[in-house]
XYZ file of N, CA and C in Angstrom:
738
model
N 140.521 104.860 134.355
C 140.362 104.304 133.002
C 140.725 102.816 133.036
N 139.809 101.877 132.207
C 140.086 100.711 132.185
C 139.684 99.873 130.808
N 140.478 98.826 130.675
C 139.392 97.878 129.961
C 138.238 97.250 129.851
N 137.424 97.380 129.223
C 135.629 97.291 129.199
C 135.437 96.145 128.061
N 135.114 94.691 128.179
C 134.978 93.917 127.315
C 133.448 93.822 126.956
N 133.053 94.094 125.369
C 131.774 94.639 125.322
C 131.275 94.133 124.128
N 129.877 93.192 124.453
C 128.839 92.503 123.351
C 128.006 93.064 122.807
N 127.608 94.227 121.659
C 126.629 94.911 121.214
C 125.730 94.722 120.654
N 125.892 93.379 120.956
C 124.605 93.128 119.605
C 124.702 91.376 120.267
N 123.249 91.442 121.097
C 122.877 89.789 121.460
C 121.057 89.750 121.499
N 121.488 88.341 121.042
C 119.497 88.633 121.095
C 118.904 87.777 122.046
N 117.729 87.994 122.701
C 117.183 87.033 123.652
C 116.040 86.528 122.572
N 115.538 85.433 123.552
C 114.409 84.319 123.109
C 113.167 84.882 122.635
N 112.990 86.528 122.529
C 111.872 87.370 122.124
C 112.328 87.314 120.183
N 113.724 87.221 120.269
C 113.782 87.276 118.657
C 113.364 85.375 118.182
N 112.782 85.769 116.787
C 112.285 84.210 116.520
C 113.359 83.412 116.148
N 114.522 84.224 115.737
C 115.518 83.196 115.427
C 116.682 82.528 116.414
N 116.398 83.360 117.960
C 117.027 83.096 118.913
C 116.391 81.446 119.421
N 117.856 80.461 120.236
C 117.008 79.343 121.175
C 116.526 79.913 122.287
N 115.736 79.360 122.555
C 115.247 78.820 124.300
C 115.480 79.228 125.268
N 117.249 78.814 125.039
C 118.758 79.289 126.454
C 118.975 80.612 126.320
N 118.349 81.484 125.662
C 119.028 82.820 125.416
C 117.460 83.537 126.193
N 117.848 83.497 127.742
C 116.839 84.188 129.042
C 117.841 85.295 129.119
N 117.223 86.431 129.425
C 118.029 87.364 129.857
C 118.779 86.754 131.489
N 118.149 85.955 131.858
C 119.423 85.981 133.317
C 120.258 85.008 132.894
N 119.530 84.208 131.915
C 120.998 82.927 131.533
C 121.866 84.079 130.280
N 121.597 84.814 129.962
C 122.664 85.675 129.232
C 123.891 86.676 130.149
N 123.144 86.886 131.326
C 123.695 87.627 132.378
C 124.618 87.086 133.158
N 123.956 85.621 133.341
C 124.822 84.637 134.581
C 126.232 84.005 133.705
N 126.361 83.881 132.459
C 127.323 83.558 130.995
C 128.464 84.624 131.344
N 127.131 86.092 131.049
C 128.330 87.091 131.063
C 129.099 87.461 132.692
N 128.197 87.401 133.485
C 129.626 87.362 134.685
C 130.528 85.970 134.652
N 130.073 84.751 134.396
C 131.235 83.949 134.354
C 132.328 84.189 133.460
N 131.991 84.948 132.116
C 133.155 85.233 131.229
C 133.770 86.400 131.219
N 133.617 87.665 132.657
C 134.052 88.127 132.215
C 133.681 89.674 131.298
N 132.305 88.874 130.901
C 131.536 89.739 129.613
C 131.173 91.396 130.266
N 131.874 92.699 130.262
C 131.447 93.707 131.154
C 130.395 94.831 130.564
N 130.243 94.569 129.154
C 128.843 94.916 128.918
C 127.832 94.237 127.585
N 126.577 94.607 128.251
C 125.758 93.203 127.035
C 124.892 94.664 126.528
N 124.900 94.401 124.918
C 123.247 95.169 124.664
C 122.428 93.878 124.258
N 121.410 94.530 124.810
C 120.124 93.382 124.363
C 119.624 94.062 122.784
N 119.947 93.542 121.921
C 118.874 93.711 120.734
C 118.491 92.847 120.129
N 116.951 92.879 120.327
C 116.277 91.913 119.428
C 115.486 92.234 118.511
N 115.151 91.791 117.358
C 114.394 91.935 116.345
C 113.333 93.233 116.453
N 113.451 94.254 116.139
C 112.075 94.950 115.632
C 111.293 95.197 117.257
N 112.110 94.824 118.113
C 111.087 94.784 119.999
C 112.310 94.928 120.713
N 111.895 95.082 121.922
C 112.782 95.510 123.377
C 112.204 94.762 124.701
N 111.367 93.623 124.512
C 110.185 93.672 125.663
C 111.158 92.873 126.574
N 112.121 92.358 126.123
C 113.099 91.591 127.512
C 114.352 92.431 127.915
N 114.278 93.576 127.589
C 115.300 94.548 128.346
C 115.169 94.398 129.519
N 113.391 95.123 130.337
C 113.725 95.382 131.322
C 114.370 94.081 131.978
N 113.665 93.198 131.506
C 113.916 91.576 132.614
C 115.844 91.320 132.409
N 116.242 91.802 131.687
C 117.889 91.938 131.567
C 118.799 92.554 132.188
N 117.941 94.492 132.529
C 118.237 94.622 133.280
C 118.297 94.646 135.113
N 117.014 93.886 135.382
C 117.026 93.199 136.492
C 117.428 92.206 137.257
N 118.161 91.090 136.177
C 119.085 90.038 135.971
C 120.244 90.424 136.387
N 120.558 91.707 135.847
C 122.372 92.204 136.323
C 122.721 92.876 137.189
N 121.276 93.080 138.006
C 121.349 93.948 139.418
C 122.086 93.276 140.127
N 122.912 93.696 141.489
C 123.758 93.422 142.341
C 125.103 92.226 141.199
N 125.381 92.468 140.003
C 126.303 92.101 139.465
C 127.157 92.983 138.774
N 128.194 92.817 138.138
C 129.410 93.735 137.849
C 129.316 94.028 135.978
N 127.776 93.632 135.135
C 127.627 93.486 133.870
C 126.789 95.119 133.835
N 126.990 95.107 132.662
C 126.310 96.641 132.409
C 125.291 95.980 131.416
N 123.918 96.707 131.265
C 122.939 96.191 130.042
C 123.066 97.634 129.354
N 122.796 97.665 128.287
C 122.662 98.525 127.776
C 121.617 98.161 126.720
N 120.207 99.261 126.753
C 118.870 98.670 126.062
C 119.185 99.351 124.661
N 118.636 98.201 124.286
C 118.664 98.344 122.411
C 117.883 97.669 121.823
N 118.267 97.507 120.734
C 117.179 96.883 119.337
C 118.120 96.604 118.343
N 117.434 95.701 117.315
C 117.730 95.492 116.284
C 117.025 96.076 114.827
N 117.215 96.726 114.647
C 115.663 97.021 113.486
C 116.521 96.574 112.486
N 114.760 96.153 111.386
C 115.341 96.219 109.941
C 114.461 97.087 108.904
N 115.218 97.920 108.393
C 114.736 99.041 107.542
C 113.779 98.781 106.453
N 113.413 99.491 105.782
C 112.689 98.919 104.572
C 113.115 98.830 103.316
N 114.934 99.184 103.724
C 115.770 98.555 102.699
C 116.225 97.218 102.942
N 115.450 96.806 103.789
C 116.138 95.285 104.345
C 117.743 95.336 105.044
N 117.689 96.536 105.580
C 119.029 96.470 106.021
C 119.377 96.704 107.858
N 119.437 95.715 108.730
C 119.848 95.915 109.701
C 120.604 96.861 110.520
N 120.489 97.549 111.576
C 120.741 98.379 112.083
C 120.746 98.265 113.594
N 121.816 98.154 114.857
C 121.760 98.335 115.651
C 121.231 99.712 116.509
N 120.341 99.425 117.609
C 120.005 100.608 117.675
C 120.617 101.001 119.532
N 121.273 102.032 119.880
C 121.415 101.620 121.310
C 121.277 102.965 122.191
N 120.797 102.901 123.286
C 120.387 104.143 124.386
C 120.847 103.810 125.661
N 121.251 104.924 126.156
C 121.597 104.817 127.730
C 120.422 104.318 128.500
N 119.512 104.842 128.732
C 118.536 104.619 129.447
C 116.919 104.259 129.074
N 116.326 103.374 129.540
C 115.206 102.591 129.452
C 114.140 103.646 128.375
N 114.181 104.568 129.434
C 112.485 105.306 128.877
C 112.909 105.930 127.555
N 114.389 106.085 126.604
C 114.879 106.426 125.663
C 114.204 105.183 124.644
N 114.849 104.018 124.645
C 114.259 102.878 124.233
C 112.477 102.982 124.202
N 112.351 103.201 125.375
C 110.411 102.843 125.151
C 110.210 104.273 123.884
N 111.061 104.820 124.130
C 109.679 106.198 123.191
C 110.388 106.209 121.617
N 111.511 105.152 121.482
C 112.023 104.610 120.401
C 111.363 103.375 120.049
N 110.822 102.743 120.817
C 109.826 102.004 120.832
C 108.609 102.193 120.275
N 107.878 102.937 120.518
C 107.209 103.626 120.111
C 106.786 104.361 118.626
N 107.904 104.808 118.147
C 108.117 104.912 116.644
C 108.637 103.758 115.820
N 108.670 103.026 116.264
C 109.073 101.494 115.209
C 107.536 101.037 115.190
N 106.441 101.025 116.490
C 105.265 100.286 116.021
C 104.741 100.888 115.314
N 104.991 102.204 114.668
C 104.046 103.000 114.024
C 104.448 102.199 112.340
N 105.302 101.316 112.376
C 106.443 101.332 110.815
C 106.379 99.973 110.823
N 105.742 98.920 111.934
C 105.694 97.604 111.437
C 105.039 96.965 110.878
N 104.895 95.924 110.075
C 104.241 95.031 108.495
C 103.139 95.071 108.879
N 102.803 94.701 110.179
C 101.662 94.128 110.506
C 100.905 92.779 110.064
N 101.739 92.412 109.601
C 101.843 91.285 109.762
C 101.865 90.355 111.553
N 101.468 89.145 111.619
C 101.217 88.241 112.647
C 102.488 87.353 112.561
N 103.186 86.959 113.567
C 103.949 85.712 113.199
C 103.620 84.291 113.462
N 104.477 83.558 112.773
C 104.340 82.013 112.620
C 105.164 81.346 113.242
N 104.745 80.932 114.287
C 106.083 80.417 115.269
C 106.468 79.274 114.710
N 105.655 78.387 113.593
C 105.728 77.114 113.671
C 107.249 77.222 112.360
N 106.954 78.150 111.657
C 108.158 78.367 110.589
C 109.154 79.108 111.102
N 108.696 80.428 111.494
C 109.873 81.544 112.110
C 110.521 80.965 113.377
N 109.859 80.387 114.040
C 110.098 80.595 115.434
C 109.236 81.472 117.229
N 109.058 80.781 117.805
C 108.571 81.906 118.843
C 109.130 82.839 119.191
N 108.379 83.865 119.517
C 108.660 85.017 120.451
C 108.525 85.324 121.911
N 109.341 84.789 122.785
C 108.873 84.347 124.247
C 109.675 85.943 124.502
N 108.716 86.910 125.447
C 108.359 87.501 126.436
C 108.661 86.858 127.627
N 110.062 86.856 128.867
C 109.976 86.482 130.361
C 110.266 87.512 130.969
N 110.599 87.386 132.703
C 110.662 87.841 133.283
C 112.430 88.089 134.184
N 112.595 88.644 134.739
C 114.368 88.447 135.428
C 114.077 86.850 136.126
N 113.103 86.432 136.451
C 113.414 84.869 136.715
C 113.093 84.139 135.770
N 113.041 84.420 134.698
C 112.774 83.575 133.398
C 111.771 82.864 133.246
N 110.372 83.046 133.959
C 109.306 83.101 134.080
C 108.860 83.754 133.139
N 107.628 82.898 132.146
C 107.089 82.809 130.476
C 106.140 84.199 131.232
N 106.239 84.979 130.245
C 105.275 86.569 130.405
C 104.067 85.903 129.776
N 104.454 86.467 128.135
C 103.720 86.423 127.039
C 104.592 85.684 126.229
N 103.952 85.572 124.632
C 104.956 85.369 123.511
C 104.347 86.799 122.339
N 105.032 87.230 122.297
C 104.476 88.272 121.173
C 104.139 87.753 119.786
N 102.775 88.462 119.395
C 102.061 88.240 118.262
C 102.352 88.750 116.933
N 103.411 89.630 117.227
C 103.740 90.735 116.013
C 104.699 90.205 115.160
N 104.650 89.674 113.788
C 106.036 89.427 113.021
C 106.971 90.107 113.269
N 108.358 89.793 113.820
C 109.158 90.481 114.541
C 110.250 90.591 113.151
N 110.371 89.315 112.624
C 111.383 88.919 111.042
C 110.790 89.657 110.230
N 110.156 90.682 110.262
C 110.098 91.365 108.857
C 110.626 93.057 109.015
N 110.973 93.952 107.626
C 111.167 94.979 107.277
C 110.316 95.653 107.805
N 110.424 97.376 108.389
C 110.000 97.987 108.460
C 109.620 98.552 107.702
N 108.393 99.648 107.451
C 108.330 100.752 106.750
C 109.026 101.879 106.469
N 110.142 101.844 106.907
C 110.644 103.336 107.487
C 112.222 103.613 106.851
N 112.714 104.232 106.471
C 113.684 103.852 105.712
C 115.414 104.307 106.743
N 116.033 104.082 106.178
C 117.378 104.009 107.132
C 117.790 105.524 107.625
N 117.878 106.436 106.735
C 117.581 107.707 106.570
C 116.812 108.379 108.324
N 115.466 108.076 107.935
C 114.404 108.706 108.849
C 115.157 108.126 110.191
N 115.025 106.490 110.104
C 115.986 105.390 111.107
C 117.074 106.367 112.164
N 118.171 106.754 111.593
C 118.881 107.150 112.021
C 118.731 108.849 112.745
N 117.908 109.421 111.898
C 117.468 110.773 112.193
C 116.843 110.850 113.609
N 115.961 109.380 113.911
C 115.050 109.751 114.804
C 116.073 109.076 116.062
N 117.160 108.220 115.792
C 117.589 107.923 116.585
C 118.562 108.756 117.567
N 119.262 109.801 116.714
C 119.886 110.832 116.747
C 118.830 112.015 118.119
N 118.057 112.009 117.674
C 116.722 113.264 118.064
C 116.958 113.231 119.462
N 116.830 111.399 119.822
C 116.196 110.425 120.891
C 117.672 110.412 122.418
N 119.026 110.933 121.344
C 120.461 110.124 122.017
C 120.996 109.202 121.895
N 120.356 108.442 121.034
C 121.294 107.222 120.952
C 122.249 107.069 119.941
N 122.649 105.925 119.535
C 123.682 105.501 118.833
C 123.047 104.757 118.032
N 123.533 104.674 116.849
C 123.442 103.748 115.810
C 124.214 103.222 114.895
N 124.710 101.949 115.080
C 125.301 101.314 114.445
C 124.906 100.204 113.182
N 125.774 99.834 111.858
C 125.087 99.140 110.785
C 126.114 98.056 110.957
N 124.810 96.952 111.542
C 125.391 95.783 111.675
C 126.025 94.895 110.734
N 126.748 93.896 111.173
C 127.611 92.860 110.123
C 127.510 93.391 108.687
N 127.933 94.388 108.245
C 128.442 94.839 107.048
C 129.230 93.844 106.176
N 130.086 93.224 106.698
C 130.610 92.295 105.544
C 129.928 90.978 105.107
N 128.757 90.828 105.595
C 127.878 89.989 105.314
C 126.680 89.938 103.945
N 126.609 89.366 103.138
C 126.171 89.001 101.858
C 124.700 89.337 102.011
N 124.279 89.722 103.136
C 122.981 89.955 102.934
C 122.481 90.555 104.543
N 121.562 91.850 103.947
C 120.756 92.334 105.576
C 121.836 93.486 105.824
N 122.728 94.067 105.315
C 123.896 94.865 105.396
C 123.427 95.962 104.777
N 124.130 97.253 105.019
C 123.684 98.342 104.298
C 124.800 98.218 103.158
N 125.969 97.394 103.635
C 126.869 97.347 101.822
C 125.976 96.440 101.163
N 125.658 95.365 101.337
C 124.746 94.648 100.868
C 124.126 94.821 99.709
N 122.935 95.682 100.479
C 121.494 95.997 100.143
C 121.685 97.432 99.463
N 122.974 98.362 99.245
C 122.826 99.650 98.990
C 124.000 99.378 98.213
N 125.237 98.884 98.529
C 126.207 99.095 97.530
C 127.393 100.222 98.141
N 126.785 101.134 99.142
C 128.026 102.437 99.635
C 126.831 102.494 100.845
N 126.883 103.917 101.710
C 126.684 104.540 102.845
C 125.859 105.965 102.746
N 125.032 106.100 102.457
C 124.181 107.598 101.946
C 124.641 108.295 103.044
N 124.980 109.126 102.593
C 125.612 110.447 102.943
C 124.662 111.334 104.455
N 123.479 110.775 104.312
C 122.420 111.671 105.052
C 122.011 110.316 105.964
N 122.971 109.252 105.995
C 122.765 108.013 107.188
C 123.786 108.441 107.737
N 123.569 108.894 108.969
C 124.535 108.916 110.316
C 124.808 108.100 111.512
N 125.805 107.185 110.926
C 126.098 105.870 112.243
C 127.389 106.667 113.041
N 127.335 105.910 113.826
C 128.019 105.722 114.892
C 129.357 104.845 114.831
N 129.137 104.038 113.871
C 129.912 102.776 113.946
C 129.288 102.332 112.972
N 129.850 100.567 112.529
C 130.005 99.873 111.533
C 130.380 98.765 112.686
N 129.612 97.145 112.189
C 130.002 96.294 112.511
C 130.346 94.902 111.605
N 131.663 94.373 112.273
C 131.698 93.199 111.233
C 131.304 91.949 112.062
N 131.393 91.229 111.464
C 130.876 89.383 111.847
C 131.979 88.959 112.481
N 131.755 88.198 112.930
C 133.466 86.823 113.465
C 134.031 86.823 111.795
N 133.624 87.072 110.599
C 134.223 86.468 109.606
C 135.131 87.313 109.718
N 135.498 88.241 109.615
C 136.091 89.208 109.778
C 136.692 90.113 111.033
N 137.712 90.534 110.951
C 138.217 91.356 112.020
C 138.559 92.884 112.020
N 138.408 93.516 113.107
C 138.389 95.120 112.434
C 139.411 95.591 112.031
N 140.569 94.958 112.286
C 141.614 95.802 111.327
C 141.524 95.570 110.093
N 141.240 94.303 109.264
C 140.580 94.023 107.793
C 139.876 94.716 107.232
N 139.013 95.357 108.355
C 137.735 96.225 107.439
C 137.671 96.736 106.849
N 138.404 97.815 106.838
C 138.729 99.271 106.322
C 139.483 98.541 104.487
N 140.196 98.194 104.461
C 140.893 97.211 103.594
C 140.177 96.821 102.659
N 138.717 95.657 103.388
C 138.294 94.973 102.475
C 137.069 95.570 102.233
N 136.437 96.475 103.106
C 135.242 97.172 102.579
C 135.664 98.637 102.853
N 136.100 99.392 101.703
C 136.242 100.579 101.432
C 134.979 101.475 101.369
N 133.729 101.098 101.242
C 133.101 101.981 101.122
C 132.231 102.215 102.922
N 133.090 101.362 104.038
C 133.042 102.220 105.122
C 133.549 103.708 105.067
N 134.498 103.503 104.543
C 135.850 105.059 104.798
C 135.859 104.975 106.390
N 135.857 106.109 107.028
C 136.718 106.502 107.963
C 135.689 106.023 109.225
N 134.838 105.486 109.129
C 133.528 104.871 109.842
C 134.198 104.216 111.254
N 134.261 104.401 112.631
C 134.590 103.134 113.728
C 134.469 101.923 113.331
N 134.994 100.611 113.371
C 134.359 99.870 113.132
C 134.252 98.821 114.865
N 133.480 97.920 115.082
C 133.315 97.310 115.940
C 132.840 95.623 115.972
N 133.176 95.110 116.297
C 132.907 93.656 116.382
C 131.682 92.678 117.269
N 131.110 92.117 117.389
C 129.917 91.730 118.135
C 129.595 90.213 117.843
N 129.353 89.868 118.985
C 128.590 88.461 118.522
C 127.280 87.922 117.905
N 126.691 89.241 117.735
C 125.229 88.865 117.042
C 124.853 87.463 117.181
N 125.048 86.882 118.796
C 124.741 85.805 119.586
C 123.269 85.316 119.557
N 122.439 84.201 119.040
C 121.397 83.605 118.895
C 121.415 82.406 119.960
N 122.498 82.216 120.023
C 122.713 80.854 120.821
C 124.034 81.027 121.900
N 123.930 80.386 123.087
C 124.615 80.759 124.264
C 125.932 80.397 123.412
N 126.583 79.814 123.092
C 127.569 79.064 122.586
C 128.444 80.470 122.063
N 127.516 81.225 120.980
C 128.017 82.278 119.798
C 128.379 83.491 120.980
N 127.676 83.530 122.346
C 127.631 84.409 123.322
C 129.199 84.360 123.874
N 129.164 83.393 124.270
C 130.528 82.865 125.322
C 131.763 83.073 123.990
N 131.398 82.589 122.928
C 133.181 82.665 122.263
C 133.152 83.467 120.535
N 131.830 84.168 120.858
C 131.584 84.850 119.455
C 132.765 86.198 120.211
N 132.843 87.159 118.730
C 133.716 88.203 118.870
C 133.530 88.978 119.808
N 133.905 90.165 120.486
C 133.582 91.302 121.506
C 134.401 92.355 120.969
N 133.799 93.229 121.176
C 134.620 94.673 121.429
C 135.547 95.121 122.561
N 136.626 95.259 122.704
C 137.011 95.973 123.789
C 137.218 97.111 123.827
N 136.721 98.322 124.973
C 136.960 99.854 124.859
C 137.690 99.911 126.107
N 138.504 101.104 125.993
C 139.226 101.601 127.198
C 138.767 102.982 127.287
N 137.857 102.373 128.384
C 137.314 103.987 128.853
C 137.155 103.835 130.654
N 136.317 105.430 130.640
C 136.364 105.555 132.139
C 135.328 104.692 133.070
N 133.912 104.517 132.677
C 132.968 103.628 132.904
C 132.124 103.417 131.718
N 131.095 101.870 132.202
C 130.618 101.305 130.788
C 129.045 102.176 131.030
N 129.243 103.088 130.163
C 128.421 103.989 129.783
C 127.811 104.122 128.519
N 127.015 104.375 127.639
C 126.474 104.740 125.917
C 127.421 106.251 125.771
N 127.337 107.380 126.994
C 128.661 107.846 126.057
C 129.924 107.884 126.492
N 130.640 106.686 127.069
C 132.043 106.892 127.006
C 132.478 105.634 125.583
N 131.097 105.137 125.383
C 131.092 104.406 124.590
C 131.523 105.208 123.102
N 130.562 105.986 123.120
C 130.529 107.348 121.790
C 132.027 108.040 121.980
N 132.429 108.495 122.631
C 134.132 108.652 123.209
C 134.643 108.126 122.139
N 134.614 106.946 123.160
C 135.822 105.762 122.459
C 135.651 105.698 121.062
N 134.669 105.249 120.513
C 134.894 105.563 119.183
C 135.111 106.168 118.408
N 135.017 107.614 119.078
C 135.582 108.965 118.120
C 136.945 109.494 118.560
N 137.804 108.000 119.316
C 138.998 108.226 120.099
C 138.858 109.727 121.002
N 138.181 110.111 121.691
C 138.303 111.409 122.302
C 138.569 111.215 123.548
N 139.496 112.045 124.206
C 139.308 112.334 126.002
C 140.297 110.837 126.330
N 141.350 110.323 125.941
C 141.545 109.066 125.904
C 140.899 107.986 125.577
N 139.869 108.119 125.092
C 138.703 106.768 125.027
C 139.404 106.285 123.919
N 139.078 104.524 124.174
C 139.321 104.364 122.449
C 138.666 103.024 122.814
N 139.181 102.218 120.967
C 138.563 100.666 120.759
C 139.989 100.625 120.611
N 139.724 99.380 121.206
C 141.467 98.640 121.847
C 140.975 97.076 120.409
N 142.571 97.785 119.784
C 142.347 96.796 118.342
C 143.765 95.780 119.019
């Protein structure tokens, strides 16, 4: 058993609101200099720079863990996270069935750069990545559940894109995993200042856009046995010794 210092929520240069510097190997090469012992990749509404993330951290001591970011069609953000790749693709899979369809505008939003583990330009994706899904938080979580993964409701104490937000409480028939707050906040506050978590994990993340927010935005730390999705689930339900080291 050890300490596991852990970023759940970072986005690469595929999200439109991410810079440039945010390559999956320049996110990788950051996190072994700091230290960083596990990254999830989630970006907007897509996954297409996982794999190149996790090819970046081969022969290194970082764990990737593939994810997403979705946003519901309550406008409310949601981390989404899986142990393994082909979990993600067939979660993948049910988000394109639920997107605007809409085109994006790189010149307002931002691009969507698609690379490779050498950070070599793929594609740029065509799909409005900044908008709501069809699909509501509810179904969201149900299918994520089905699939194995985890789901967490990002930066909650945030004024907007939150399920306190955008809903006011936590529907009863949404099943997270966790709860996350911003740098504004810290998790022992949480519980305190947003009561209508209740008894929810809560967890901290850098919701990193820019290398800068990567290197000295918040982290999670867990004390578990290895950086796994479930010693991860453990720790947060304190079981088997696991825990989040507050």
């Amino acid at each position: 058993m050890r300490r596991y210092v852990a970023d759940l929520h970072v986005h690469s240069l595929l999200s439109p609101c991410a810079e440039i510097e945010m390559t999956p190997s320049n996110i990788v090469w950051h996190a072994v200099q700091h230290k960083i012992d596990i990254v999830a990749i989630t970006d907007h509404n897509a996954c297409d720079n996982v794999v190149a993330a996790l090819e970046a951290a081969k022969g290194t001591e970082v764990t990737i863990l593939p994810g997403m970011e979705v946003e519901s069609k309550e406008e409310v953000h949601l981390i989404v996270l899986f142990e393994k790749m082909r979990q993600l693709k067939e979660w993948e899979q049910f988000i394109k069935r639920y997107m605007s369809g809409r085109l994006n505008d790189a010149e307002r939003f931002g691009a969507q750069f698609i690379v490779d583990a050498d950070d070599n330009f793929v594609a740029e994706k065509p799909e409005m990545l900044l908008a709501s899904l069809t699909v509501g938080i509810a179904e969201i979580t149900e299918q994520v559940k089905k699939i194995g993964g985890l789901c967490i409701a990002s930066h909650v104490d945030r004024p907007t894109y939150s399920i306190i937000s955008q809903l006011g409480f936590i529907p009863a028939d949404v099943e997270l995993a966790a709860v996350e707050v911003s740098r504004n906040m810290s998790i022992e506050q949480a519980a305190k200042r947003i009561p209508a978590i209740g008894r929810l994990p809560v967890i901290t993340a850098s919701d990193a856009h820019v290398m800068d927010d990567f290197i000295n935005g918040p982290k999670t730390v867990f004390y578990m046995e290895q950086p796994t999705l479930s010693e991860i689930r453990q720790a947060l339900l304190a079981q088997n010794l696991r825990k989040v080291v507050v």
